[in-house]
PDB file of C-alpha atoms in Angstrom:
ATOM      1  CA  UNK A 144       0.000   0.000   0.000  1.00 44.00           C
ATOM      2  CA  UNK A 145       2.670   2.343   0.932  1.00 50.00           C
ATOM      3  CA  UNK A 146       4.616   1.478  -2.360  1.00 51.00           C
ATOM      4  CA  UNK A 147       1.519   2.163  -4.098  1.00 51.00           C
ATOM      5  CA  UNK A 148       0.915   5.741  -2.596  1.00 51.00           C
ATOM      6  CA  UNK A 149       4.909   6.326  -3.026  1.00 49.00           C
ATOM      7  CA  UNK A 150       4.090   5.675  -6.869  1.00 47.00           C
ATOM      8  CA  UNK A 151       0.883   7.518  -6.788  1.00 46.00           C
ATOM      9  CA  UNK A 152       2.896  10.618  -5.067  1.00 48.00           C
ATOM     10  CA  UNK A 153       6.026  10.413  -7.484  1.00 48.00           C
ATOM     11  CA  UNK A 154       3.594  10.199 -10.309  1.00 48.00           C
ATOM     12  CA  UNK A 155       2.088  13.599  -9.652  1.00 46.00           C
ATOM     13  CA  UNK A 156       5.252  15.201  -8.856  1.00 44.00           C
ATOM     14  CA  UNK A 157       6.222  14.080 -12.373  1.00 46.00           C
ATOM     15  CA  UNK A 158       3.272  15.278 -13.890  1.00 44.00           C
ATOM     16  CA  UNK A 159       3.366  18.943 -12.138  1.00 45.00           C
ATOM     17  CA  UNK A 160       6.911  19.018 -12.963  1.00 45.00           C
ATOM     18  CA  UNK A 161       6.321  18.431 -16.499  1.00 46.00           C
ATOM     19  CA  UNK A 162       3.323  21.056 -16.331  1.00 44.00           C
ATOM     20  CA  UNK A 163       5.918  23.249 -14.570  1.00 47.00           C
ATOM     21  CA  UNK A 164       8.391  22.379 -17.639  1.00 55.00           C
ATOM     22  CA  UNK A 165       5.883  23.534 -20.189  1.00 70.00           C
ATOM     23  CA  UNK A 166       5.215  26.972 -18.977  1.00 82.00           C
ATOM     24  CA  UNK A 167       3.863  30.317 -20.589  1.00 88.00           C
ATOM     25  CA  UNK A 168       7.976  30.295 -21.542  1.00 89.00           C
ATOM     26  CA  UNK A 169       7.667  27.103 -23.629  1.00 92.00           C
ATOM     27  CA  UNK A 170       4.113  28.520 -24.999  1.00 95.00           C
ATOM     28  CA  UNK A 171       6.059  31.223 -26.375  1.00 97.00           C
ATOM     29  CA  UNK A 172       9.275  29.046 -27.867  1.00 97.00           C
ATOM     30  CA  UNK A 173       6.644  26.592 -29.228  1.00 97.00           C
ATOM     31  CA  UNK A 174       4.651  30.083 -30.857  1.00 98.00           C
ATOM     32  CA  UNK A 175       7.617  31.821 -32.559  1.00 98.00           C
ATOM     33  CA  UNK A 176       8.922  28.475 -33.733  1.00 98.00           C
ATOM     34  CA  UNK A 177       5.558  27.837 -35.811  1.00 98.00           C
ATOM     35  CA  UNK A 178       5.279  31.453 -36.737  1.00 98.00           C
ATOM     36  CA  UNK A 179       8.602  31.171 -38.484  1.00 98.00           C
ATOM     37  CA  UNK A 180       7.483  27.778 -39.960  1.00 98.00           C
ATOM     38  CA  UNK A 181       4.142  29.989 -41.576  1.00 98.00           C
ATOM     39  CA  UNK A 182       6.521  32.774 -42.849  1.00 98.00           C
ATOM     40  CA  UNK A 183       9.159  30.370 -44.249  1.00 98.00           C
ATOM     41  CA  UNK A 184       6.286  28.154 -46.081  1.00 98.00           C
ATOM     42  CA  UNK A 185       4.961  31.686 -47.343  1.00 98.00           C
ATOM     43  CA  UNK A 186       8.586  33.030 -47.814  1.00 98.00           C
ATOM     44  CA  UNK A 187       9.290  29.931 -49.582  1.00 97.00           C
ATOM     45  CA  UNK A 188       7.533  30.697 -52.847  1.00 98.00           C
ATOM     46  CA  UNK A 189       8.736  33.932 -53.034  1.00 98.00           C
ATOM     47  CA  UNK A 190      12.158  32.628 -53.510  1.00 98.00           C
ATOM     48  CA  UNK A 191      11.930  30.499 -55.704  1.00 98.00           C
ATOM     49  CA  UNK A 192      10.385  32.882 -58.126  1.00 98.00           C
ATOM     50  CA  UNK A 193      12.774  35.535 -57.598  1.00 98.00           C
ATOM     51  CA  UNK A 194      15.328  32.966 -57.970  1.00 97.00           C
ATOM     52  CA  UNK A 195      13.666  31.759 -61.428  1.00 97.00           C
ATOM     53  CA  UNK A 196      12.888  28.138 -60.060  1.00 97.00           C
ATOM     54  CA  UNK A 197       9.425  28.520 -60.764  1.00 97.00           C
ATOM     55  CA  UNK A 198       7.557  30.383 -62.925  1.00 97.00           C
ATOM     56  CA  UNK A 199       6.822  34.014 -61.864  1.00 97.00           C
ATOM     57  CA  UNK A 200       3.410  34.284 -60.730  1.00 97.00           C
ATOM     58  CA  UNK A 201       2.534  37.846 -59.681  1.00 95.00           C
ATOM     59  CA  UNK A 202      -0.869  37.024 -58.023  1.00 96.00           C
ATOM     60  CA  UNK A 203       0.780  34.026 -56.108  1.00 97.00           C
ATOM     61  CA  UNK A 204       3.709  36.606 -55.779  1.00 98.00           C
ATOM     62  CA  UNK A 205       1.258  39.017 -53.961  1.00 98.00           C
ATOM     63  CA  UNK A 206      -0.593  36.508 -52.197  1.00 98.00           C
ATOM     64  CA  UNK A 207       2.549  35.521 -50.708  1.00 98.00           C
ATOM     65  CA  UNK A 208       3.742  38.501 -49.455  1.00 98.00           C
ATOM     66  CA  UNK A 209       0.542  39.714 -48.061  1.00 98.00           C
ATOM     67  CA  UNK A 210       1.193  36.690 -45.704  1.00 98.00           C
ATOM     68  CA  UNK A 211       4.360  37.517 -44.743  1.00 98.00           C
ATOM     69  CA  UNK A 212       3.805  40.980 -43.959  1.00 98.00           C
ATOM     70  CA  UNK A 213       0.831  39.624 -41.741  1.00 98.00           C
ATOM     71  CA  UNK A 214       2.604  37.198 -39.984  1.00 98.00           C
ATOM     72  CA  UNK A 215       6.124  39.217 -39.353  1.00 98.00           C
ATOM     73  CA  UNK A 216       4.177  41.609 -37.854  1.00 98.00           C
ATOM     74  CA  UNK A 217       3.719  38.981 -34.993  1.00 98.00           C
ATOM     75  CA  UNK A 218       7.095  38.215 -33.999  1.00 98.00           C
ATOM     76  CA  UNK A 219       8.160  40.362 -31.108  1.00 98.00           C
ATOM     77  CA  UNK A 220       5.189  38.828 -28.768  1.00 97.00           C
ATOM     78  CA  UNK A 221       6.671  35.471 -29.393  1.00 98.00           C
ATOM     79  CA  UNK A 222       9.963  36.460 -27.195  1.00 98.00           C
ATOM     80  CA  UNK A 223       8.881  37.696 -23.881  1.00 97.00           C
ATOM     81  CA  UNK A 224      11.520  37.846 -20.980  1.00 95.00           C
ATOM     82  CA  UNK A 225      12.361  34.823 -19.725  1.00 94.00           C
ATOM     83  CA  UNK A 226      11.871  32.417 -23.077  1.00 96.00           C
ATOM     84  CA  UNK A 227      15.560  32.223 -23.782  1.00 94.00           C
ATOM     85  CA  UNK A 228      16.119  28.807 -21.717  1.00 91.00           C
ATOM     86  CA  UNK A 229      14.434  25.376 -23.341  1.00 89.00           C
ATOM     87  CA  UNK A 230      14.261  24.403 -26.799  1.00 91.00           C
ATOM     88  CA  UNK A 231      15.449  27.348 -28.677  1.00 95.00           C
ATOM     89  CA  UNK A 232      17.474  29.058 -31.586  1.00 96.00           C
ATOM     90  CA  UNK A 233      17.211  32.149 -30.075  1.00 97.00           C
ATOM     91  CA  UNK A 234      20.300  33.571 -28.621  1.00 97.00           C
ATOM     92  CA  UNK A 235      20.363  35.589 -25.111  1.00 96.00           C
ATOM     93  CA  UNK A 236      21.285  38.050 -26.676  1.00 97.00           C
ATOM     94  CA  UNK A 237      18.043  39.345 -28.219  1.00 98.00           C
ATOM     95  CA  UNK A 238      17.136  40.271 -24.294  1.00 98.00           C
ATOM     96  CA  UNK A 239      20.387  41.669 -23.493  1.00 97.00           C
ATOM     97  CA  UNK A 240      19.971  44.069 -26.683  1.00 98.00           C
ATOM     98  CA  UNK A 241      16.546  44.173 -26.750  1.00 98.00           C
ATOM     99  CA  UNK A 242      16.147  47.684 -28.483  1.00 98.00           C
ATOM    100  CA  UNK A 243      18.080  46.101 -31.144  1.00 98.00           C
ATOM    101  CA  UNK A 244      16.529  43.139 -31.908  1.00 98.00           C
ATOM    102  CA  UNK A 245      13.071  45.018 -31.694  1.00 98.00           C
ATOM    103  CA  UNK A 246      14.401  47.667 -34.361  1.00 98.00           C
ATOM    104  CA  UNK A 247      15.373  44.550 -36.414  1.00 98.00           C
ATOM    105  CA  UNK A 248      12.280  43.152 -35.957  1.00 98.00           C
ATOM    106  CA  UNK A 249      10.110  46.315 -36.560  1.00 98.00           C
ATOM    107  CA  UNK A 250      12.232  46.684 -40.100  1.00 98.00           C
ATOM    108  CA  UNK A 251      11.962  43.195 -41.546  1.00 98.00           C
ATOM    109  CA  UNK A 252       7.745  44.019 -40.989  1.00 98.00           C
ATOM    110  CA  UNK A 253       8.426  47.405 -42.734  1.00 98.00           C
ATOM    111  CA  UNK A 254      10.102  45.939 -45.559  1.00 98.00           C
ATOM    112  CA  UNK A 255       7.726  43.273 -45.862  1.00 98.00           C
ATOM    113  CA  UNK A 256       4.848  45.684 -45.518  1.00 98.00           C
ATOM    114  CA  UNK A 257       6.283  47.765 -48.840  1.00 98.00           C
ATOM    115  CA  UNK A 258       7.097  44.112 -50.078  1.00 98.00           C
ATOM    116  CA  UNK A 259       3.171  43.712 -49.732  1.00 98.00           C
ATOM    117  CA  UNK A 260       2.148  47.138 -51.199  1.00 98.00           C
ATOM    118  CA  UNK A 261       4.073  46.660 -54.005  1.00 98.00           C
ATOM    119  CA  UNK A 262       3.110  43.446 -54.821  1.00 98.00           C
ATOM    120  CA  UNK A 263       0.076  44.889 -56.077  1.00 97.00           C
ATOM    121  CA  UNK A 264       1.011  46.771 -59.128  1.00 97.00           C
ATOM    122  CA  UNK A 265       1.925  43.408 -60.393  1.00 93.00           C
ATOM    123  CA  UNK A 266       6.006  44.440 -61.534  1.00 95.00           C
ATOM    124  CA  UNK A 267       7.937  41.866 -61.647  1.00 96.00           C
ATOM    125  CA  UNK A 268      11.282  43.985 -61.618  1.00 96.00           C
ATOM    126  CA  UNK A 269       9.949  45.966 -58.556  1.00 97.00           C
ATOM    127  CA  UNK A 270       8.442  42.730 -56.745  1.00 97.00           C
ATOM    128  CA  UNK A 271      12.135  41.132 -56.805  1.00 97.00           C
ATOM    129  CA  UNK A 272      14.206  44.630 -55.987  1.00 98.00           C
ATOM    130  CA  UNK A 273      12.246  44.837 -52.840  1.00 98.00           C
ATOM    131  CA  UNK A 274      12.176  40.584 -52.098  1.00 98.00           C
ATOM    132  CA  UNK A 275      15.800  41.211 -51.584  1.00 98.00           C
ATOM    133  CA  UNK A 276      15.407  43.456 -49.181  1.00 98.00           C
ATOM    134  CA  UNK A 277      12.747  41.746 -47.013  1.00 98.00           C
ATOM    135  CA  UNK A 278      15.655  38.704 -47.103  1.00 98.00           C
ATOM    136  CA  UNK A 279      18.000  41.054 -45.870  1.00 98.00           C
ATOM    137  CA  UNK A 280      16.132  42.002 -43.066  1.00 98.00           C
ATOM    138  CA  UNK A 281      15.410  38.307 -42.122  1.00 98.00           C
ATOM    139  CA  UNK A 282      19.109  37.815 -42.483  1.00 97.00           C
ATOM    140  CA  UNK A 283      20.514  41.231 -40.398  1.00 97.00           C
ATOM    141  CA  UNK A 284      18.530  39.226 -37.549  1.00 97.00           C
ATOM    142  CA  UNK A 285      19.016  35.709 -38.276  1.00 97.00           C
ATOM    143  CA  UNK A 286      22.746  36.218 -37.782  1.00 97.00           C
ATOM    144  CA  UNK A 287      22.624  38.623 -35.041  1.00 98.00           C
ATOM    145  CA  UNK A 288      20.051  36.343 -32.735  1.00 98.00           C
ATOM    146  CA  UNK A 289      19.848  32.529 -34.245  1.00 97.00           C
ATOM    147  CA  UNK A 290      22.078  30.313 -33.270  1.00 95.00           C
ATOM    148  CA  UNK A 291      23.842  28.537 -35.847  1.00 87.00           C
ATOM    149  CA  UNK A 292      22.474  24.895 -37.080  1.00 70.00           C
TER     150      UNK A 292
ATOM    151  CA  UNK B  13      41.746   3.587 -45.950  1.00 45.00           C
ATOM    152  CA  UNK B  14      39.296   1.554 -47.156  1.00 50.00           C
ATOM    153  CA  UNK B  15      37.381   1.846 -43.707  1.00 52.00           C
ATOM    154  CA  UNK B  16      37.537   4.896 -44.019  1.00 51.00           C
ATOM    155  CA  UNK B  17      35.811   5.712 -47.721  1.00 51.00           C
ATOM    156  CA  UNK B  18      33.409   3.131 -46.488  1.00 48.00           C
ATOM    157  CA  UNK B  19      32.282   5.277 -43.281  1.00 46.00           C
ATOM    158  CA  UNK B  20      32.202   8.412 -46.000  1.00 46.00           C
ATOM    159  CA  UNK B  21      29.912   6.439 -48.028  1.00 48.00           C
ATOM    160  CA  UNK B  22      27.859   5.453 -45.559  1.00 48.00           C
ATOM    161  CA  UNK B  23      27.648   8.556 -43.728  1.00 48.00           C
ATOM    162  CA  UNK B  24      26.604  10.222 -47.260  1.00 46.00           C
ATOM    163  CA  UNK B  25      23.911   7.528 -47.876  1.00 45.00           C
ATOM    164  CA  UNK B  26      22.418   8.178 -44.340  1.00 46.00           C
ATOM    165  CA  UNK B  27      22.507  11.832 -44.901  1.00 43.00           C
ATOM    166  CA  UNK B  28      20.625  11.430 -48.420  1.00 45.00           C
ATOM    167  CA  UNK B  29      18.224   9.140 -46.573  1.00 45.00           C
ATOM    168  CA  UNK B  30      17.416  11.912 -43.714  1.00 46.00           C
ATOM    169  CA  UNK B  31      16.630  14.356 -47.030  1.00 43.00           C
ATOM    170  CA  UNK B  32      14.858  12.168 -48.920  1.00 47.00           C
ATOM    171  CA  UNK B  33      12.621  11.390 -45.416  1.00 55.00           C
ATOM    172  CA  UNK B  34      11.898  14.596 -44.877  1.00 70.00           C
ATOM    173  CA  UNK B  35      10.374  15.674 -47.628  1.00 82.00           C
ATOM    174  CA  UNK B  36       7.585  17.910 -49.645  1.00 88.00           C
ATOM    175  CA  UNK B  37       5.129  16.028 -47.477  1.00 89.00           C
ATOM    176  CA  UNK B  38       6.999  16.638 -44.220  1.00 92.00           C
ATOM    177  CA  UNK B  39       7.426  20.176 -44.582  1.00 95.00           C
ATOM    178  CA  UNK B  40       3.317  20.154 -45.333  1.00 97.00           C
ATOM    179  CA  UNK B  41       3.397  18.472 -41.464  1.00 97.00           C
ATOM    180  CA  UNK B  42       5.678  20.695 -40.059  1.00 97.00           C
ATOM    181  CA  UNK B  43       3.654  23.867 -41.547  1.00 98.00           C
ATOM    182  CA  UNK B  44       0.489  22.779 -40.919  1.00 98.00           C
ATOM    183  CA  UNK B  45       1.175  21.727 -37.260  1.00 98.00           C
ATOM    184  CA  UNK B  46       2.714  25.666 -36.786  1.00 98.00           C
ATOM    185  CA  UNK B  47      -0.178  27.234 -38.167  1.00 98.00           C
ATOM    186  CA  UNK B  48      -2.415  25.272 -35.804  1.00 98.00           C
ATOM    187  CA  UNK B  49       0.089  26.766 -32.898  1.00 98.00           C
ATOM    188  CA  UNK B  50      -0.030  30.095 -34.084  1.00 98.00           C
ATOM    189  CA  UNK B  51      -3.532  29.659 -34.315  1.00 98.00           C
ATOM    190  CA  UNK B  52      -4.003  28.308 -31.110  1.00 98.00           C
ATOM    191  CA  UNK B  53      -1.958  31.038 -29.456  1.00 98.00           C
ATOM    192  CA  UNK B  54      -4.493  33.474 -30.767  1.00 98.00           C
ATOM    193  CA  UNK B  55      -7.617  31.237 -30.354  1.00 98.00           C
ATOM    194  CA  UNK B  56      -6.312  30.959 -26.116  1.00 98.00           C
ATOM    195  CA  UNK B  57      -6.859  34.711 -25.687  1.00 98.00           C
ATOM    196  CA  UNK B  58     -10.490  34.641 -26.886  1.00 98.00           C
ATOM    197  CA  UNK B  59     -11.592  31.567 -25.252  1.00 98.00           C
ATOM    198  CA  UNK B  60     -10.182  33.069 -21.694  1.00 98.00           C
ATOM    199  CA  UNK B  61     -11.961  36.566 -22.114  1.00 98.00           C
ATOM    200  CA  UNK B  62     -15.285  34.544 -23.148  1.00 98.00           C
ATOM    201  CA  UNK B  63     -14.974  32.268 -19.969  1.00 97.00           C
ATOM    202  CA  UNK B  64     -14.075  35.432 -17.911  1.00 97.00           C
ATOM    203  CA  UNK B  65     -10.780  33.984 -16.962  1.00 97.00           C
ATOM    204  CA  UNK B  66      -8.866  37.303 -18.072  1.00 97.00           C
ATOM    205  CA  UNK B  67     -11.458  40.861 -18.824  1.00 97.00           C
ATOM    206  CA  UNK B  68     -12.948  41.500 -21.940  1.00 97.00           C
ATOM    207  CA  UNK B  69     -11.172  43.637 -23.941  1.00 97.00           C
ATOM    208  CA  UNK B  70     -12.866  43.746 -27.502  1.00 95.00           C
ATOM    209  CA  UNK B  71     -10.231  45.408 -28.732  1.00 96.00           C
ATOM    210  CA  UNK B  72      -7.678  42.787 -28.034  1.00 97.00           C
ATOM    211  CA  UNK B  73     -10.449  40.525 -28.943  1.00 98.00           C
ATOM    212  CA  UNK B  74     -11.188  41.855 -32.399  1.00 98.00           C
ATOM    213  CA  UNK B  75      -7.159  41.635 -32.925  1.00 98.00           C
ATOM    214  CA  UNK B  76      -7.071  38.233 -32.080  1.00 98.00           C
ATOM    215  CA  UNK B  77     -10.083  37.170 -34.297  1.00 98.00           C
ATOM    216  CA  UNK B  78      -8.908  38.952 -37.226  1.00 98.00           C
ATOM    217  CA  UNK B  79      -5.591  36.669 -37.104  1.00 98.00           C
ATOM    218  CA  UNK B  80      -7.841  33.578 -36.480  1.00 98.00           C
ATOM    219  CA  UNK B  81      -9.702  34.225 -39.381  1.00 98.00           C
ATOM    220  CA  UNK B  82      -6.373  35.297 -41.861  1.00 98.00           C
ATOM    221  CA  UNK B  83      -4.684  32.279 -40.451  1.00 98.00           C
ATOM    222  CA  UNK B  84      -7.565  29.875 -40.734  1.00 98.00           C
ATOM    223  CA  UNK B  85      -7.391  30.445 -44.304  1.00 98.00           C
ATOM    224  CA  UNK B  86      -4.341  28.591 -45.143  1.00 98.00           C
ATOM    225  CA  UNK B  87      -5.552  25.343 -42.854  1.00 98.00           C
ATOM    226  CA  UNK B  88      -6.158  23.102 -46.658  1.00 98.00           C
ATOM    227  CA  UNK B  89      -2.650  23.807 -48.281  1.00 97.00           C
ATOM    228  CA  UNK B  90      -1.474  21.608 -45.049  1.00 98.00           C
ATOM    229  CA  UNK B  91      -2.557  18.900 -46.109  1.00 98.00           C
ATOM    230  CA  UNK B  92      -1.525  18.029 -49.374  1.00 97.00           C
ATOM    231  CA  UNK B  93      -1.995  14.082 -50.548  1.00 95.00           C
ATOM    232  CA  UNK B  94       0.322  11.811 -49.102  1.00 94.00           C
ATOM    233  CA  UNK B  95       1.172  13.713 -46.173  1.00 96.00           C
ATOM    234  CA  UNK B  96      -0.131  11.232 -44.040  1.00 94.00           C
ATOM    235  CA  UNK B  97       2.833   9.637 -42.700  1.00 91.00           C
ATOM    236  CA  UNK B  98       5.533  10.537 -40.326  1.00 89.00           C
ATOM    237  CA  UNK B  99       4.902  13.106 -37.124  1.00 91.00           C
ATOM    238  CA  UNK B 100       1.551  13.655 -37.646  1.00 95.00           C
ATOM    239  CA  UNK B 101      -1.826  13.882 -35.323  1.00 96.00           C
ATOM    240  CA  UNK B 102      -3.819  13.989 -39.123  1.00 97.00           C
ATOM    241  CA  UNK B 103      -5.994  11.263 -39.456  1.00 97.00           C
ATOM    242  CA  UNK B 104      -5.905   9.271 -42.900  1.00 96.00           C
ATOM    243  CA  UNK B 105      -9.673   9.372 -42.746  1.00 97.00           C
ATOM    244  CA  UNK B 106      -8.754  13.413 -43.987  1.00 98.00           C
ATOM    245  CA  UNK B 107      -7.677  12.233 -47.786  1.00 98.00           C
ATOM    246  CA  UNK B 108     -10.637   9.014 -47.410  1.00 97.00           C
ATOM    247  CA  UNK B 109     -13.256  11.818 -46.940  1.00 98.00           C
ATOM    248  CA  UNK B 110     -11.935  14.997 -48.663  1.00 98.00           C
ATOM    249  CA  UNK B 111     -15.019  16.802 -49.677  1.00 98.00           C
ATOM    250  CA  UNK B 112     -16.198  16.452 -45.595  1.00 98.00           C
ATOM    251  CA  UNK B 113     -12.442  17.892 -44.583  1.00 98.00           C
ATOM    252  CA  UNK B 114     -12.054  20.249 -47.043  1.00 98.00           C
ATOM    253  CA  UNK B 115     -16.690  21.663 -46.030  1.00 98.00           C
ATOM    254  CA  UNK B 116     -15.581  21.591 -42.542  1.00 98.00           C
ATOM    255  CA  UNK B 117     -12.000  23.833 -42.583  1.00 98.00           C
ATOM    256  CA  UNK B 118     -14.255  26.384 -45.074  1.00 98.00           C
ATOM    257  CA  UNK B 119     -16.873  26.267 -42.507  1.00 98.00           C
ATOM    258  CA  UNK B 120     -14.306  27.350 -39.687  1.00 98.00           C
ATOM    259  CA  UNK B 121     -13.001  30.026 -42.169  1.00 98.00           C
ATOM    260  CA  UNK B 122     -16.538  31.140 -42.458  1.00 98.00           C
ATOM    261  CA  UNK B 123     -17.169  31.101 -38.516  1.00 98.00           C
ATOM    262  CA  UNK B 124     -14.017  32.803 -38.034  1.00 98.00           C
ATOM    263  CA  UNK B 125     -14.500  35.718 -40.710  1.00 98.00           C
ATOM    264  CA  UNK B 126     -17.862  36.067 -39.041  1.00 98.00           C
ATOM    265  CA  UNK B 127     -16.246  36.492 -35.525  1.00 98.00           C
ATOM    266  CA  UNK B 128     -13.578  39.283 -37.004  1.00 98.00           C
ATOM    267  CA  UNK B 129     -16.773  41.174 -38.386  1.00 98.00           C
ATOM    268  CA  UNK B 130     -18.733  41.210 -35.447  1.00 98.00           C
ATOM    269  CA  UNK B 131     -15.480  41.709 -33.641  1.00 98.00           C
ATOM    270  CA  UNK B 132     -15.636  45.228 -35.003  1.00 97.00           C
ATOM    271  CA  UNK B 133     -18.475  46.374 -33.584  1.00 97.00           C
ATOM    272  CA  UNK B 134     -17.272  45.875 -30.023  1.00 93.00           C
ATOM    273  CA  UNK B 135     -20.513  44.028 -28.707  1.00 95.00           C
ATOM    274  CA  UNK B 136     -19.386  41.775 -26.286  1.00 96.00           C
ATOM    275  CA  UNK B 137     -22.289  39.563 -26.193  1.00 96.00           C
ATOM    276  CA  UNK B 138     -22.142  39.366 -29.962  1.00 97.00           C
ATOM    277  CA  UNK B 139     -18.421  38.307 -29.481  1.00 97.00           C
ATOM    278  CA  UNK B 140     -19.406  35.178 -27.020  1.00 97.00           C
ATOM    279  CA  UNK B 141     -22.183  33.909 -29.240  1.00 98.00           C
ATOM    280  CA  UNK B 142     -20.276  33.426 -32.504  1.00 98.00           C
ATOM    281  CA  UNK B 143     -16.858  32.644 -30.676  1.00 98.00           C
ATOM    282  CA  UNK B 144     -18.985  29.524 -29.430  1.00 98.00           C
ATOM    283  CA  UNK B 145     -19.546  28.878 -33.558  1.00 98.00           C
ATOM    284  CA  UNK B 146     -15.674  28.825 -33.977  1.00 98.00           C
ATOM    285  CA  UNK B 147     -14.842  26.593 -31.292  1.00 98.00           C
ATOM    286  CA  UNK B 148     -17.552  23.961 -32.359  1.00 98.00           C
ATOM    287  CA  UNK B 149     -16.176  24.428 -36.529  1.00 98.00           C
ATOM    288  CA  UNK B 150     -12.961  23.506 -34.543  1.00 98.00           C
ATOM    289  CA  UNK B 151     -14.181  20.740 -32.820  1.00 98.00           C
ATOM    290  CA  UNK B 152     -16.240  19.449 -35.558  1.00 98.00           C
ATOM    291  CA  UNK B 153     -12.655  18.467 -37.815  1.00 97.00           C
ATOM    292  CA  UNK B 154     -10.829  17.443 -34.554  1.00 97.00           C
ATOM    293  CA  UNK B 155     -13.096  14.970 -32.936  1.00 97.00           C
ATOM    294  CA  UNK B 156     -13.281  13.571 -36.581  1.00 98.00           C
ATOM    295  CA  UNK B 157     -10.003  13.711 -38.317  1.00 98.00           C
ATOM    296  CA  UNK B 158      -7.549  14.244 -35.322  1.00 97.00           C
ATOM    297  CA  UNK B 159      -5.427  11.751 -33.465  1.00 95.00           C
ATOM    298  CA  UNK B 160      -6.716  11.674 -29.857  1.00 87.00           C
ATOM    299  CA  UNK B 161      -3.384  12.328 -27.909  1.00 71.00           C
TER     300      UNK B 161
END
């Protein structure tokens, strides 16, 4: 009987520890992990018509876009203080220069915003002078904050 | 020497094997599984103003239903054919019964457009009563085509 309540007890301070393990922290790794997953599938596409892989498709172009500038404009509440322990990619550093990483941030939504707008017109030449710079803004942050594969 | 090419080779064939197993299909899983995060991270805000657990805030609730209803627009690219192997909570009854999969993610679309209208217009009451609508267009594909964990 004892044994059985020792096992009963054990078994719940598992299971609150592994509640305790999943917190709002992990909530947030697990959010901006997916969110990137949703821009990359959308940023995807984009590339590879810029690139000349596929066909260039300016409605799928815009369509594209209008997704990224969407999404990117949801980053910043996926790092709160305190979500740079667990499974992550993101370096420490993004809360030590927070400023920083927020301008970084804020800029890859502007340029993907204008990405978005511009889209619209349906110009190819335009749609891939401004891809390049929503890519650059990914990438200013990517190697500032990621950590490397 | 010869140990050594062989270990090359083999370590070449296993990496070709890890790209060849995760494929177009996989990256359908992975994106489909983060939308469903990033839409759950907006669908938890709504569902704990409705039950009272945090105050009602339309605007924050009208935010949040506006994303739900972007984001529940891109459920059906997820889940291409054949992406019903690996990591995945998808049940094959999705592909078996298309036309019922594909009726119930419009119908959540639907629901969830409806919310970010009525969202608009601030009524809270208004806000509860189709919010209920989106959570059962929800549970209407998951007690059907998802995994039980």
């Amino acid at each position: 009987m004892l044994a059985s309540r020792l096992f009963v007890a054990a078994s719940a301070l598992a299971l609150s520890a592994l509640a305790f393990a999943h917190g709002k922290e992990d909530d947030a790794i697990d959010y901006r992990m997916g969110l990137m997953t949703v821009i990359g599938w959308n940023f995807g596409p984009l590339g590879s018509m810029v690139k000349g892989k596929t066909p260039f498709d300016t409605a799928d172009f815009a369509k594209h876009a209008d997704r990224v500038a969407y999404l990117s404009d949801q980053i910043l509440e996926g790092f709160p203080k305190g979500s740079d322990k667990g499974h992550t990619d993101a370096k420490p550093d993004i809360w030590a220069n927070w400023d920083d990483f927020q301008s970084k941030a804020k800029d890859l939504n502007t340029q993907a915003k204008l990405l978005a707008d511009i889209a619209k017109a349906n110009d190819e030449t335009k749609d891939k002078e401004q891809f390049k710079k929503v890519a650059e803004a990914c990438k200013a942050c990517h190697d500032k904050y990621k950590k490397k594969d």
